[in-house]
Every structure is written in structure tokens, then in C-alpha cells.
Amino acid sequence: MKKIAKISEVRKYVKNMKQKGKTVGFVPTMGYLHEGHLSLVDVAKAHADVVVMSIFVNPTQFGPNEDFDSYPRNIERDESLAQRRGVDAIFYPEVLEMYPGNDLTWVTVDKITNVLCGAKREGHFKGVTTVVTKLFNIVQPDVAVFGQKDAQQAAVITQMVNDLNMPVKIKIAPIVREKDGLAMSSRNVRLSDDQRQKALVLSRSLFSIENGLKNGRPLLEMINEAKNEIILTDGVELEYLEARSYPGLEPAIDLNGSCLIAVAARVGDVRLIDNIIVIG
Amino acid sequence: MKKIAKISEVRKYVKNMKQKGKTVGFVPTMGYLHEGHLSLVDVAKAHADVVVMSIFVNPTQFGPNEDFDSYPRNIERDESLAQRRGVDAIFYPEVLEMYPGNDLTWVTVDKITNVLCGAKREGHFKGVTTVVTKLFNIVQPDVAVFGQKDAQQAAVITQMVNDLNMPVKIKIAPIVREKDGLAMSSRNVRLSDDQRQKALVLSRSLFSIENGLKNGRPLLEMINEAKNEIILTDGVELEYLEARSYPGLEPAIDLNGSCLIAVAARVGDVRLIDNIIVIG
């Protein structure tokens, strides 16, 4: 596996691969890899000849009071995991390589970035869409894979790629969960054992809504029940639990078409998100 | 020469050319071609094997009270001129092909878009940077050529390409002028004979500043003289005449480095721009 820190080097690597007739799959990550990320590698490998993974904790998608500094990092561990899963090249640039300091350009997606996480994390999606555009322009992949765990991010990236006619196919891979149901996240390592148990209320609430829907119970009633259960869980601070159309992210009243049920909460100082998509 | 209206078709054309090992030069225009545009084709041909020209009067870069509807159009004339100059393919999409109607994504450049034309034409550069990004993603050129006539646009596009790591080289071609000095513009055809004469005050002012600088006269004094001459010209309404650093577009006080001297004015209802770049 190649380990590349420079933009010019990764461009050269990809150019070389393309000249050999190979297609390139891309998995952008912020590192501290878990099985969720590695499942994206599997999807990339299924759709492309070589897989480039980026590992870059992107400062522009963190707010001033968010956890950029405490976001977990361990490049040696990541390298070993990526290599074992069959990644062909890791691109892990320094912040100054990506942002030399005179940047004035942003890629923004209106409307669907103003709800859910976007309503709570000002500027977050602007940072995401801008860095993903930069990474796409650097790596020039044929296919890029994102996780359904960040459902809003998946919708925003798909919208951006379509609107700007970006020459890349987007694949969205399903959420990978721990055995007890907790959605995998690099931030999970920052939970204490007690917090880890309490965090299960998020996935449990989503599953119970999913089951209720199957049994014909009304969505809003179940959402209110789930909200109450989360609010009553000591040490868990609910940010939102909402049903919205997907990927349009309009407030969902009935269940015609795909419906996203998404939750965000703080467990201690760790912000967690989870979601399910149900088909009406 | 190929004439292509569909995004999928121009992608196919370029892919085919690249598979043959050919490099692609790109000249984005709004049509109604004049010698200025055609000089861009010459530059593109000098730097690439095949030249694609787009002709698209982009609605998103016109303000609600601007001249989108009256902007001159004549695709047959343009085709003939482009073909004679050696363009290999013209891409002239319909508005709905470029904007299917559910667009939410913008590319914006801060700061340098808020001065000069950007201060007068709200949203103009946001429209330019977004459509140029789309066109770059569609055509995927190796080289793209813009005119120095739109000096601020050239600075903004260069900034955007650098910031977003776009895989394209930008070339800026010098202003082409009529024999009497008027900068070529598609909008010139909308001037009456009398307006056409009066419009010459713009280029004359710039040349006189350039000459004065060569003779060691102070910049600000000459700018004020030139402003007065334009203001006193009946039927010409000055929008701005400013000296700024180039390409940073900071207010220029002295002449260390490149300095842009740019003018915009309305002659009747026709908005004209012109500029010179002087080296301190």
C-alpha cells in the first residue's frame, strides 16, 4: 500500500493507474478507522480496480466550539487496518497541504444543509462540500463511497455532485453497527463504559420506530415516544429526532417514498448521530 | 466541427479524444463571437490538441435588472466563425440542460468578488464561478482560456481553480481592441454610432493613465483626471474607475507589483468594461 502526503504525488499515482486502464475508487475519511469505514473500502473495491482512501481531519467542517482538537487520530493503526482491507493508496495530507492559507473559495449547498445537523452545526456542511470537492479534484476518482451513517452528508454530497456535474459516481454504503446496535463511529472511543450503555437508547429508539411502523402505528406518535425516552435518559442530551423525506429532507408528514428518521444527541461531550431509512 | 447540445455527448467526445491521447483546450463563451473570443481559440490551440468552445448565455450570472434577454445571440454566425478559426467542437446547451431546475449548489469566492464589478453586480461572480465549475466538470479540459478583458473574472477563476485544486491550467489572453481602441465586446453591437464614439473615452482614459505613469506622473492624480473626463462625457455614466493590486484586487496605493486599472461605465443602457495592467 502506498502512503502519500502530497497532492502532486497522489495526482501522479492516479494518473499512472488510469494510464494502465484502471478505474479508481475513493473513500474519503477522517481516519480512526472502524468497520464502517472498512465496509466502504469493500464497496469501492467492488466498483473500481484500485482504491484510494484519504485520511484528513478537515478543520473547516468543525465549528469553533467543536471537537477538532480532540477528534481521535492514529495514523499507524489506520494504515495497518487500511492495508489489511486492501486499500491501494492512502492519501493523508497535512492541513497546510490542503489549505495553504489564502483560500477564498467555498462550495455550498442551500436548503438541505439548513436542517438536522446543519441547523446545529453552522458552517459544517460548507466545510464538508468544499473539502470533498477539493479531494475529488485531487484524486479524480471514477467512484466515491460514503456511509449512510451520515445520511444528511450523503444527501448533500449527492446533490452537489449532480448540480455541479462532477464526473464521479457516488455510492452510499449501509450503516455498520456494533453487536448491541450502536452505530459505529470514530467518536465512540471517547465514551465511558456507562456512557456507552446509555448511548444505546439512540439505536433502540430508531429500531422501535421501525418496528412500530411495520405494525401500522402512526409515525408522529412513535417519534414523540422515542423523544421522551431519550430525554428521560440521564446523561443523554437530545439534539433532534426527526422524520424527513429522503434525500430531499423536506419535513415528512406521511410516508410516501423514502423517509429518513434521524437522531443526534450528546452523551457527555461526545456528539453521536444515527438514522434509519424506511420506505413508505 | 462538431456541434453538441447534450452534456452526455460532449463528455463522450472528450473521452474519445483523451483515449486517443489528445489534450483538450477549452474556451467558455457566451457567444456572439468577436475577435477577442477568437484570439482565445488561438491560445487554446497553442496549448492543446483539440479545442472545445462552449456557447452558453448563463442566466445565473445576470441580475434581475440586467440584460440577459437582450444579450446578443446568433448561433449560426458563431458556428461559422468558430469553425473558420479551427474550433473542433462547439458545446451549446439549452438552459434546462445546464440547470434542470432543482439546483441548490453554488461555488463562491469571497473578498475579491466584492469589489469592482462584483460590488455593482450582486451575485454575478457566484453565477460565473458556478457555471465555470459545471463546464469544467463536463468538459474536463487540460487547459482553459479566459480573456483579460474581464480582468476580475480572470482573477476570480484563477483563485477558484487554485483553491479547489481543479485539474485544469488557466491561460489569460490579452484584450483585443478595435482599431480606434475600444475593447471588443459582444455588447458593442448594441451601441449607436454616436454612443460608439462616446464609448472611446474609456480606453482613451486608460491609455492616458498608462502614458502618464511612464512619464512619472502620480497615479491618483491621473485617475481623478480620467474620472472627470468620463463624468463630463454626455451619455456616459461612470460606474467605477479604480486602481487595484492584481490579482489580489487590494486597493492599490503605490505601484509595487502588478496593478490593475479598471473602468466600468454605462453608455445608454449598455454596460461596458475595460482595463489595463501596469507593472510597477
Coordinates of C-alpha atoms in Angstrom, one line a residue:
Chain A
M1 CA 0.0 0.0 0.0
K2 CA 1.2 3.5 -1.0
K3 CA 1.3 6.2 1.7
I4 CA 1.1 9.6 0.1
A5 CA 1.2 13.0 1.8
K6 CA 1.5 15.4 -1.2
I7 CA -1.2 16.4 -3.7
S8 CA 1.2 16.2 -6.6
E9 CA 2.1 12.7 -5.6
V10 CA -1.4 11.4 -5.4
R11 CA -2.2 13.0 -8.7
K12 CA 0.8 11.2 -10.2
Y13 CA -0.3 7.9 -8.7
V14 CA -3.9 8.1 -10.0
K15 CA -2.7 9.3 -13.4
N16 CA -0.4 6.3 -13.6
M17 CA -3.3 3.9 -12.7
K18 CA -5.6 5.5 -15.2
Q19 CA -2.9 5.2 -17.9
K20 CA -2.9 1.5 -17.2
G21 CA -6.6 1.4 -17.9
K22 CA -7.6 1.0 -14.2
T23 CA -10.7 2.6 -12.6
V24 CA -10.2 4.4 -9.3
G25 CA -12.5 4.1 -6.3
F26 CA -12.2 6.7 -3.5
V27 CA -13.1 6.5 0.2
P28 CA -12.7 9.9 1.9
T29 CA -12.4 9.6 5.7
M30 CA -11.3 11.5 8.8
G31 CA -9.4 8.4 10.0
Y32 CA -9.5 6.5 13.2
L33 CA -11.0 3.7 11.1
H34 CA -13.6 1.3 12.2
E35 CA -15.6 -1.4 10.5
G36 CA -17.9 1.2 9.0
H37 CA -15.1 2.8 7.0
L38 CA -13.7 -0.5 6.1
S39 CA -17.1 -1.6 4.7
L40 CA -16.8 1.5 2.4
V41 CA -13.5 0.0 1.1
D42 CA -15.3 -3.2 0.2
V43 CA -17.9 -1.2 -1.8
A44 CA -15.1 0.8 -3.5
K45 CA -13.3 -2.5 -4.4
A46 CA -16.5 -3.9 -5.8
H47 CA -16.8 -0.9 -8.2
A48 CA -13.2 0.0 -9.1
D49 CA -9.9 -1.5 -9.8
V50 CA -7.8 0.4 -7.3
V51 CA -8.9 2.1 -4.0
V52 CA -7.6 5.4 -2.7
M53 CA -8.5 6.3 0.8
S54 CA -8.0 9.8 2.2
I55 CA -7.4 10.4 5.9
F56 CA -7.8 14.0 6.7
V57 CA -9.4 15.6 9.8
N58 CA -10.7 18.6 8.0
P59 CA -10.6 21.7 10.2
T60 CA -13.1 23.7 8.1
Q61 CA -16.0 21.3 8.9
F62 CA -15.6 21.8 12.7
G63 CA -17.2 24.8 14.4
P64 CA -15.1 26.9 16.9
N65 CA -16.6 25.0 19.9
E66 CA -16.5 21.6 18.3
D67 CA -14.1 18.7 18.8
F68 CA -11.4 19.2 16.1
D69 CA -8.6 19.0 18.6
S70 CA -10.0 16.0 20.5
Y71 CA -11.1 14.1 17.4
P72 CA -9.3 10.7 17.7
R73 CA -6.3 10.2 15.4
N74 CA -3.9 7.3 15.0
I75 CA -2.3 7.1 11.6
E76 CA -0.3 3.9 12.3
R77 CA -3.4 2.0 13.3
D78 CA -5.3 3.4 10.3
E79 CA -2.5 2.4 7.9
S80 CA -2.5 -1.2 9.2
L81 CA -6.3 -1.5 9.0
A82 CA -6.5 0.0 5.5
Q83 CA -3.7 -2.2 4.2
R84 CA -5.3 -5.4 5.6
R85 CA -8.6 -4.4 4.0
G86 CA -7.0 -4.0 0.6
V87 CA -6.7 -0.2 0.2
D88 CA -4.1 0.5 -2.6
A89 CA -3.1 4.0 -1.5
I90 CA -3.7 6.2 1.5
F91 CA -3.6 10.0 1.0
Y92 CA -3.0 11.8 4.3
P93 CA -2.2 15.4 3.7
E94 CA -1.2 18.0 6.3
V95 CA -3.6 20.8 6.9
L96 CA -1.3 23.3 5.1
E97 CA -1.1 21.0 2.1
M98 CA -4.9 21.3 1.7
Y99 CA -5.3 24.9 2.9
P100 CA -2.1 26.9 2.1
G101 CA -3.6 29.9 3.8
N102 CA -5.0 32.1 1.1
D103 CA -8.3 30.2 0.4
L104 CA -11.3 32.3 -0.5
T105 CA -13.5 29.7 -2.3
W106 CA -16.4 27.7 -0.9
V107 CA -18.8 25.2 -2.3
T108 CA -22.2 25.5 -0.7
V109 CA -25.4 23.6 -1.0
D110 CA -28.5 25.6 0.0
K111 CA -31.7 24.4 1.8
I112 CA -30.9 20.8 2.6
T113 CA -27.9 21.9 4.7
N114 CA -30.1 24.1 6.9
V115 CA -31.9 21.3 8.7
L116 CA -30.9 18.4 11.0
C117 CA -27.2 18.5 11.8
G118 CA -26.8 21.6 9.5
A119 CA -29.2 23.6 11.8
K120 CA -27.0 22.8 14.8
R121 CA -23.5 22.9 13.3
E122 CA -23.2 26.2 11.5
G123 CA -20.8 26.0 8.5
H124 CA -20.3 22.3 8.9
F125 CA -21.6 21.2 5.5
K126 CA -19.9 24.1 3.8
G127 CA -16.7 22.7 5.1
V128 CA -17.6 19.2 4.0
T129 CA -18.7 20.1 0.5
T130 CA -15.6 22.3 0.0
V131 CA -13.1 19.7 1.1
V132 CA -14.9 16.9 -0.8
T133 CA -14.7 19.0 -3.9
K134 CA -11.0 19.5 -3.4
L135 CA -10.4 15.8 -2.7
F136 CA -12.4 14.9 -5.8
N137 CA -10.4 17.3 -7.9
I138 CA -7.2 15.9 -6.5
V139 CA -8.0 12.2 -6.7
Q140 CA -10.3 12.4 -9.8
P141 CA -12.0 9.1 -8.8
D142 CA -14.5 7.2 -11.0
V143 CA -16.4 6.2 -7.9
A144 CA -16.6 7.6 -4.4
V145 CA -18.1 5.9 -1.4
F146 CA -19.8 7.5 1.6
G147 CA -21.6 6.0 4.6
Q148 CA -25.3 6.1 5.2
K149 CA -24.4 6.9 8.9
D150 CA -24.0 10.5 7.8
A151 CA -27.3 10.4 5.9
Q152 CA -27.6 14.2 5.5
Q153 CA -24.0 14.3 4.3
A154 CA -24.8 11.6 1.8
A155 CA -27.8 13.6 0.5
V156 CA -25.7 16.8 0.4
I157 CA -22.8 15.2 -1.5
T158 CA -25.2 13.6 -4.0
Q159 CA -26.9 16.9 -4.6
M160 CA -23.6 18.7 -5.1
V161 CA -22.2 16.1 -7.5
N162 CA -25.4 16.3 -9.6
D163 CA -25.7 20.1 -9.5
L164 CA -22.0 20.7 -10.4
N165 CA -21.9 17.8 -13.0
M166 CA -18.9 16.3 -11.2
P167 CA -17.6 13.3 -13.1
V168 CA -17.8 10.8 -10.3
K169 CA -20.3 8.2 -9.3
I170 CA -21.4 8.3 -5.7
K171 CA -22.2 5.1 -3.8
I172 CA -23.8 5.1 -0.3
A173 CA -23.0 2.1 1.9
P174 CA -25.2 1.0 4.8
I175 CA -24.6 1.7 8.4
V176 CA -22.4 -0.8 10.3
R177 CA -23.4 -1.4 13.9
E178 CA -21.8 -2.9 17.0
K179 CA -23.4 -6.1 18.1
D180 CA -25.6 -4.3 20.6
G181 CA -26.9 -1.9 17.9
L182 CA -24.7 1.2 18.4
A183 CA -23.8 2.8 15.1
M184 CA -20.1 2.6 14.6
S185 CA -18.3 6.0 14.9
S186 CA -14.8 7.1 15.5
R187 CA -16.1 9.1 18.4
N188 CA -17.4 6.0 20.2
V189 CA -13.9 5.5 21.8
R190 CA -14.4 8.7 23.7
L191 CA -17.4 7.2 25.6
S192 CA -17.0 5.8 29.1
D193 CA -18.5 2.3 29.7
D194 CA -21.5 3.9 31.4
Q195 CA -22.0 6.4 28.6
R196 CA -21.6 3.6 26.0
Q197 CA -24.6 1.8 27.6
K198 CA -26.7 4.9 27.7
A199 CA -25.9 5.7 24.1
L200 CA -27.8 2.6 23.1
V201 CA -31.0 4.5 23.6
L202 CA -30.4 6.1 20.2
S203 CA -30.4 3.0 18.1
R204 CA -33.0 1.3 20.3
S205 CA -35.4 4.2 19.7
L206 CA -34.9 4.0 15.9
F207 CA -35.4 0.3 15.8
S208 CA -38.6 0.6 17.9
I209 CA -39.9 3.3 15.5
E210 CA -39.1 0.9 12.6
N211 CA -41.0 -2.0 14.2
G212 CA -43.9 0.2 15.1
L213 CA -44.2 1.4 11.5
K214 CA -44.3 -2.3 10.4
N215 CA -47.2 -2.8 12.8
G216 CA -49.0 0.2 11.4
R217 CA -48.6 2.6 14.3
P218 CA -48.6 6.3 13.5
L219 CA -45.1 7.8 12.9
L220 CA -45.6 11.1 14.9
E221 CA -46.8 9.2 18.0
M222 CA -43.8 6.9 17.9
I223 CA -41.4 9.8 17.3
N224 CA -42.8 11.5 20.4
E225 CA -42.5 8.4 22.5
A226 CA -38.9 7.9 21.3
K227 CA -38.0 11.5 22.1
N228 CA -39.4 11.1 25.6
E229 CA -37.4 8.0 26.2
I230 CA -34.2 9.8 25.1
I231 CA -34.9 12.9 27.1
L232 CA -35.5 10.8 30.2
T233 CA -32.2 9.0 29.8
D234 CA -29.8 10.6 32.3
G235 CA -26.6 11.9 30.7
V236 CA -28.0 11.9 27.2
E237 CA -28.9 15.3 25.8
L238 CA -31.2 15.0 22.7
E239 CA -30.4 17.4 19.8
Y240 CA -33.0 16.3 17.4
L241 CA -35.1 13.3 16.4
E242 CA -36.9 14.0 13.2
A243 CA -38.6 12.3 10.2
R244 CA -37.8 13.8 6.8
S245 CA -38.2 12.8 3.2
Y246 CA -35.0 11.4 1.7
P247 CA -32.9 12.6 0.0
G248 CA -35.0 15.9 -0.3
L249 CA -35.0 16.4 3.5
E250 CA -38.4 18.0 3.5
P251 CA -40.4 17.7 6.7
A252 CA -42.1 14.3 6.3
I253 CA -45.7 14.2 7.2
D254 CA -46.7 10.9 5.6
L255 CA -44.7 8.0 4.3
N256 CA -44.9 8.3 0.6
G257 CA -41.5 7.4 -0.7
S258 CA -38.3 7.1 1.4
C259 CA -38.3 8.6 4.8
L260 CA -35.2 9.3 6.9
I261 CA -35.6 9.1 10.7
A262 CA -32.5 10.7 12.1
V263 CA -31.3 11.4 15.6
A264 CA -28.5 13.4 17.1
A265 CA -27.6 13.6 20.8
R266 CA -24.8 14.4 23.1
V267 CA -23.6 11.7 25.5
G268 CA -21.3 13.6 27.8
D269 CA -19.3 15.8 25.5
V270 CA -19.5 13.3 22.6
R271 CA -21.9 14.1 19.8
L272 CA -23.5 11.0 18.3
I273 CA -25.8 10.6 15.3
D274 CA -27.8 7.6 14.0
N275 CA -30.6 7.1 11.5
I276 CA -32.7 4.6 9.6
I277 CA -34.4 4.9 6.2
V278 CA -37.9 3.5 5.9
I279 CA -39.8 3.1 2.7
G280 CA -43.4 4.2 2.8
Chain B
M1 CA -16.6 20.9 -36.4
K2 CA -18.9 19.0 -34.1
K3 CA -21.9 20.8 -32.7
I4 CA -23.1 19.3 -29.4
A5 CA -26.1 20.3 -27.3
K6 CA -26.1 17.5 -24.7
I7 CA -23.8 17.1 -21.7
S8 CA -23.5 13.3 -22.2
E9 CA -22.5 13.9 -25.8
V10 CA -19.7 16.4 -25.1
R11 CA -18.4 14.0 -22.3
K12 CA -18.3 11.2 -24.9
Y13 CA -16.5 13.5 -27.4
V14 CA -13.8 14.5 -24.9
K15 CA -13.4 11.0 -23.5
N16 CA -12.9 9.7 -27.1
M17 CA -10.3 12.4 -27.7
K18 CA -8.4 11.7 -24.5
Q19 CA -8.4 8.0 -25.3
K20 CA -6.6 8.9 -28.5
G21 CA -4.0 10.6 -26.3
K22 CA -5.1 14.2 -27.2
T23 CA -5.1 17.1 -24.8
V24 CA -8.2 19.3 -24.6
G25 CA -8.3 23.1 -24.6
F26 CA -11.5 24.9 -23.6
V27 CA -12.8 28.3 -24.4
P28 CA -16.0 29.1 -22.5
T29 CA -18.0 32.0 -24.0
M30 CA -21.5 33.5 -24.1
G31 CA -21.4 33.6 -27.9
Y32 CA -21.9 36.4 -30.3
L33 CA -18.2 35.9 -31.1
H34 CA -15.8 38.6 -31.9
E35 CA -12.0 38.8 -32.5
G36 CA -11.5 38.7 -28.7
H37 CA -13.1 35.3 -28.3
L38 CA -11.3 34.0 -31.4
S39 CA -8.0 35.1 -30.0
L40 CA -8.7 32.8 -27.1
V41 CA -9.2 29.9 -29.6
D42 CA -5.7 30.7 -30.9
V43 CA -4.2 30.4 -27.4
A44 CA -6.2 27.2 -26.7
K45 CA -4.8 25.7 -30.0
A46 CA -1.3 26.6 -29.0
H47 CA -1.6 24.7 -25.7
A48 CA -3.8 21.7 -26.6
D49 CA -4.5 19.2 -29.4
V50 CA -8.3 19.8 -29.7
V51 CA -10.4 22.9 -28.8
V52 CA -13.9 22.8 -27.3
M53 CA -15.8 26.1 -27.2
S54 CA -18.9 26.5 -25.1
I55 CA -21.5 29.0 -26.1
F56 CA -24.0 29.5 -23.2
V57 CA -25.6 32.7 -22.1
N58 CA -25.7 31.8 -18.5
P59 CA -28.8 33.1 -16.7
T60 CA -27.3 32.8 -13.2
Q61 CA -24.7 35.5 -13.8
F62 CA -27.2 38.1 -14.8
G63 CA -29.0 40.2 -12.2
P64 CA -32.8 40.6 -12.3
N65 CA -32.4 44.1 -13.9
E66 CA -29.6 43.1 -16.2
D67 CA -29.5 42.3 -20.0
F68 CA -29.9 38.5 -20.1
D69 CA -32.9 38.8 -22.5
S70 CA -31.2 41.5 -24.7
Y71 CA -27.8 39.9 -24.7
P72 CA -26.9 39.4 -28.4
R73 CA -27.2 35.8 -29.7
N74 CA -26.6 34.3 -33.2
I75 CA -25.6 30.7 -33.1
E76 CA -25.3 30.3 -36.9
R77 CA -22.9 33.2 -37.1
D78 CA -20.9 31.9 -34.1
E79 CA -20.7 28.4 -35.6
S80 CA -19.3 29.8 -38.8
L81 CA -16.7 32.0 -37.1
A82 CA -15.6 29.2 -34.7
Q83 CA -15.2 26.7 -37.5
R84 CA -13.1 29.0 -39.6
R85 CA -10.9 29.7 -36.6
G86 CA -10.3 26.0 -36.0
V87 CA -12.6 25.1 -33.1
D88 CA -13.1 21.3 -33.0
A89 CA -16.3 21.1 -31.1
I90 CA -18.9 23.7 -30.0
F91 CA -21.0 22.9 -26.9
Y92 CA -24.1 24.9 -26.8
P93 CA -26.5 23.6 -24.2
E94 CA -30.1 24.8 -23.5
V95 CA -30.6 26.4 -20.1
L96 CA -32.5 23.4 -18.9
E97 CA -29.7 21.1 -19.9
M98 CA -27.4 23.1 -17.6
Y99 CA -30.0 23.8 -14.8
P100 CA -32.6 21.1 -14.7
G101 CA -34.5 23.1 -12.1
N102 CA -33.6 21.6 -8.7
D103 CA -30.1 23.2 -8.3
L104 CA -29.0 24.1 -4.7
T105 CA -25.2 24.2 -5.1
W106 CA -23.1 27.3 -5.6
V107 CA -19.3 27.9 -5.9
T108 CA -18.4 31.2 -4.3
V109 CA -15.2 33.2 -4.0
D110 CA -15.1 35.6 -1.1
K111 CA -13.5 39.0 -0.8
I112 CA -12.1 39.6 -4.4
T113 CA -15.7 39.3 -5.7
N114 CA -17.0 42.1 -3.5
V115 CA -15.1 44.9 -5.3
L116 CA -15.2 46.5 -8.9
C117 CA -17.9 44.7 -10.9
G118 CA -18.8 42.5 -8.0
A119 CA -19.8 45.5 -5.9
K120 CA -22.2 46.6 -8.6
R121 CA -23.5 43.3 -9.9
E122 CA -24.7 41.3 -6.9
G123 CA -24.5 37.6 -7.4
H124 CA -22.7 37.9 -10.8
F125 CA -19.5 36.2 -9.9
K126 CA -21.3 33.5 -7.9
G127 CA -23.1 32.7 -11.2
V128 CA -19.8 32.8 -13.1
T129 CA -17.8 30.6 -10.7
T130 CA -20.7 28.1 -10.5
V131 CA -21.2 27.7 -14.3
V132 CA -17.5 27.6 -15.0
T133 CA -17.2 24.8 -12.4
K134 CA -20.0 22.9 -14.1
L135 CA -18.4 23.4 -17.5
F136 CA -15.0 22.3 -16.3
N137 CA -16.6 19.2 -14.8
I138 CA -18.5 18.5 -18.0
V139 CA -15.6 19.2 -20.5
Q140 CA -12.7 18.2 -18.2
P141 CA -10.2 20.2 -20.2
D142 CA -6.5 20.2 -19.7
V143 CA -6.3 24.0 -20.4
A144 CA -9.0 26.7 -20.3
V145 CA -8.6 30.2 -21.7
F146 CA -10.2 33.4 -20.5
G147 CA -9.8 37.0 -21.7
Q148 CA -8.0 39.7 -19.8
K149 CA -10.9 42.0 -20.8
D150 CA -12.8 40.5 -17.8
A151 CA -9.8 41.1 -15.5
Q152 CA -11.7 40.5 -12.3
Q153 CA -13.2 37.3 -13.7
A154 CA -9.8 36.1 -14.7
A155 CA -8.6 36.7 -11.1
V156 CA -11.6 35.1 -9.6
I157 CA -11.4 32.0 -11.8
T158 CA -7.7 31.6 -11.1
Q159 CA -8.3 31.8 -7.4
M160 CA -11.1 29.3 -7.6
V161 CA -9.1 26.8 -9.6
N162 CA -6.2 27.1 -7.1
D163 CA -8.4 26.9 -4.0
L164 CA -10.4 23.9 -5.2
N165 CA -7.4 22.1 -6.7
M166 CA -9.2 21.9 -10.1
P167 CA -7.2 19.8 -12.5
V168 CA -7.1 22.4 -15.3
K169 CA -4.5 25.0 -16.3
I170 CA -5.8 28.6 -16.8
K171 CA -4.4 30.8 -19.5
I172 CA -5.3 34.5 -19.7
A173 CA -5.2 36.1 -23.2
P174 CA -4.7 39.9 -23.7
I175 CA -7.5 42.3 -24.6
V176 CA -8.3 42.6 -28.3
R177 CA -9.3 46.2 -29.4
E178 CA -11.0 47.8 -32.3
K179 CA -8.6 50.0 -34.4
D180 CA -9.8 53.1 -32.5
G181 CA -9.0 51.5 -29.1
L182 CA -12.5 50.3 -28.0
A183 CA -12.2 46.9 -26.2
M184 CA -14.0 44.3 -28.1
S185 CA -17.3 43.2 -26.5
S186 CA -20.4 41.3 -27.7
R187 CA -22.3 44.2 -26.3
N188 CA -20.7 46.7 -28.6
V189 CA -23.2 45.9 -31.3
R190 CA -25.9 47.4 -29.1
L191 CA -24.2 50.9 -29.3
S192 CA -25.5 53.5 -31.7
D193 CA -22.9 55.3 -33.9
D194 CA -22.9 58.3 -31.5
Q195 CA -22.6 56.1 -28.4
R196 CA -19.8 54.1 -30.1
Q197 CA -17.8 57.4 -30.4
K198 CA -18.5 58.4 -26.9
A199 CA -17.5 55.0 -25.5
L200 CA -14.0 55.7 -26.7
V201 CA -13.5 57.9 -23.6
L202 CA -13.0 54.7 -21.6
S203 CA -10.0 53.2 -23.5
R204 CA -8.6 56.8 -24.1
S205 CA -8.6 57.4 -20.3
L206 CA -6.8 54.1 -19.6
F207 CA -4.1 54.8 -22.3
S208 CA -3.6 58.3 -20.9
I209 CA -3.1 56.9 -17.4
E210 CA -0.6 54.4 -18.8
N211 CA 1.3 57.1 -20.6
G212 CA 1.3 59.4 -17.6
L213 CA 2.7 56.6 -15.4
K214 CA 5.5 56.2 -18.0
N215 CA 6.2 59.9 -17.6
G216 CA 6.3 59.6 -13.8
R217 CA 3.1 61.3 -13.0
P218 CA 1.3 60.3 -9.8
L219 CA -1.4 57.6 -10.2
L220 CA -4.1 59.1 -8.1
E221 CA -3.9 62.5 -9.8
M222 CA -4.3 60.8 -13.2
I223 CA -7.2 58.6 -12.1
N224 CA -9.0 61.7 -10.9
E225 CA -8.4 63.5 -14.2
A226 CA -9.7 60.4 -16.1
K227 CA -12.7 60.1 -13.9
N228 CA -13.6 63.8 -14.5
E229 CA -13.2 63.4 -18.3
I230 CA -15.6 60.4 -18.3
I231 CA -18.1 62.1 -16.0
L232 CA -18.1 65.1 -18.3
T233 CA -18.8 63.0 -21.3
D234 CA -22.5 63.3 -22.1
G235 CA -24.3 60.0 -22.3
V236 CA -21.6 58.1 -20.5
E237 CA -22.3 57.2 -16.9
L238 CA -19.2 56.1 -14.9
E239 CA -19.6 53.2 -12.6
Y240 CA -16.1 53.0 -11.4
L241 CA -12.5 53.7 -12.4
E242 CA -10.1 52.2 -9.8
A243 CA -6.5 51.0 -9.4
R244 CA -6.1 47.8 -7.5
S245 CA -3.3 45.2 -7.0
Y246 CA -3.5 42.3 -9.4
P247 CA -4.6 39.5 -9.0
G248 CA -5.2 40.2 -5.3
L249 CA -7.5 43.2 -6.0
E250 CA -6.5 45.1 -2.9
P251 CA -6.8 48.9 -3.1
A252 CA -3.6 49.9 -4.7
I253 CA -1.8 52.9 -3.2
D254 CA 1.6 52.5 -4.8
L255 CA 2.8 50.5 -7.8
N256 CA 4.8 47.7 -6.3
G257 CA 3.9 44.7 -8.4
S258 CA 1.1 44.4 -10.9
C259 CA -1.6 47.0 -10.8
L260 CA -5.0 46.7 -12.5
I261 CA -6.6 49.9 -13.6
A262 CA -10.2 49.0 -14.4
V263 CA -13.2 51.0 -15.6
A264 CA -16.9 50.3 -16.0
A265 CA -19.5 52.6 -17.4
R266 CA -22.9 52.7 -19.0
V267 CA -23.3 54.1 -22.4
G268 CA -27.0 54.4 -22.8
D269 CA -28.2 51.0 -21.5
V270 CA -25.1 49.2 -22.5
R271 CA -22.6 48.4 -19.7
L272 CA -19.0 48.4 -20.9
I273 CA -15.8 47.4 -19.1
D274 CA -12.2 47.9 -19.9
N275 CA -8.8 47.7 -18.1
I276 CA -5.1 47.8 -18.4
I277 CA -2.5 46.1 -16.2
V278 CA 0.6 48.1 -15.5
I279 CA 3.8 46.8 -13.8
G280 CA 5.2 48.9 -11.0

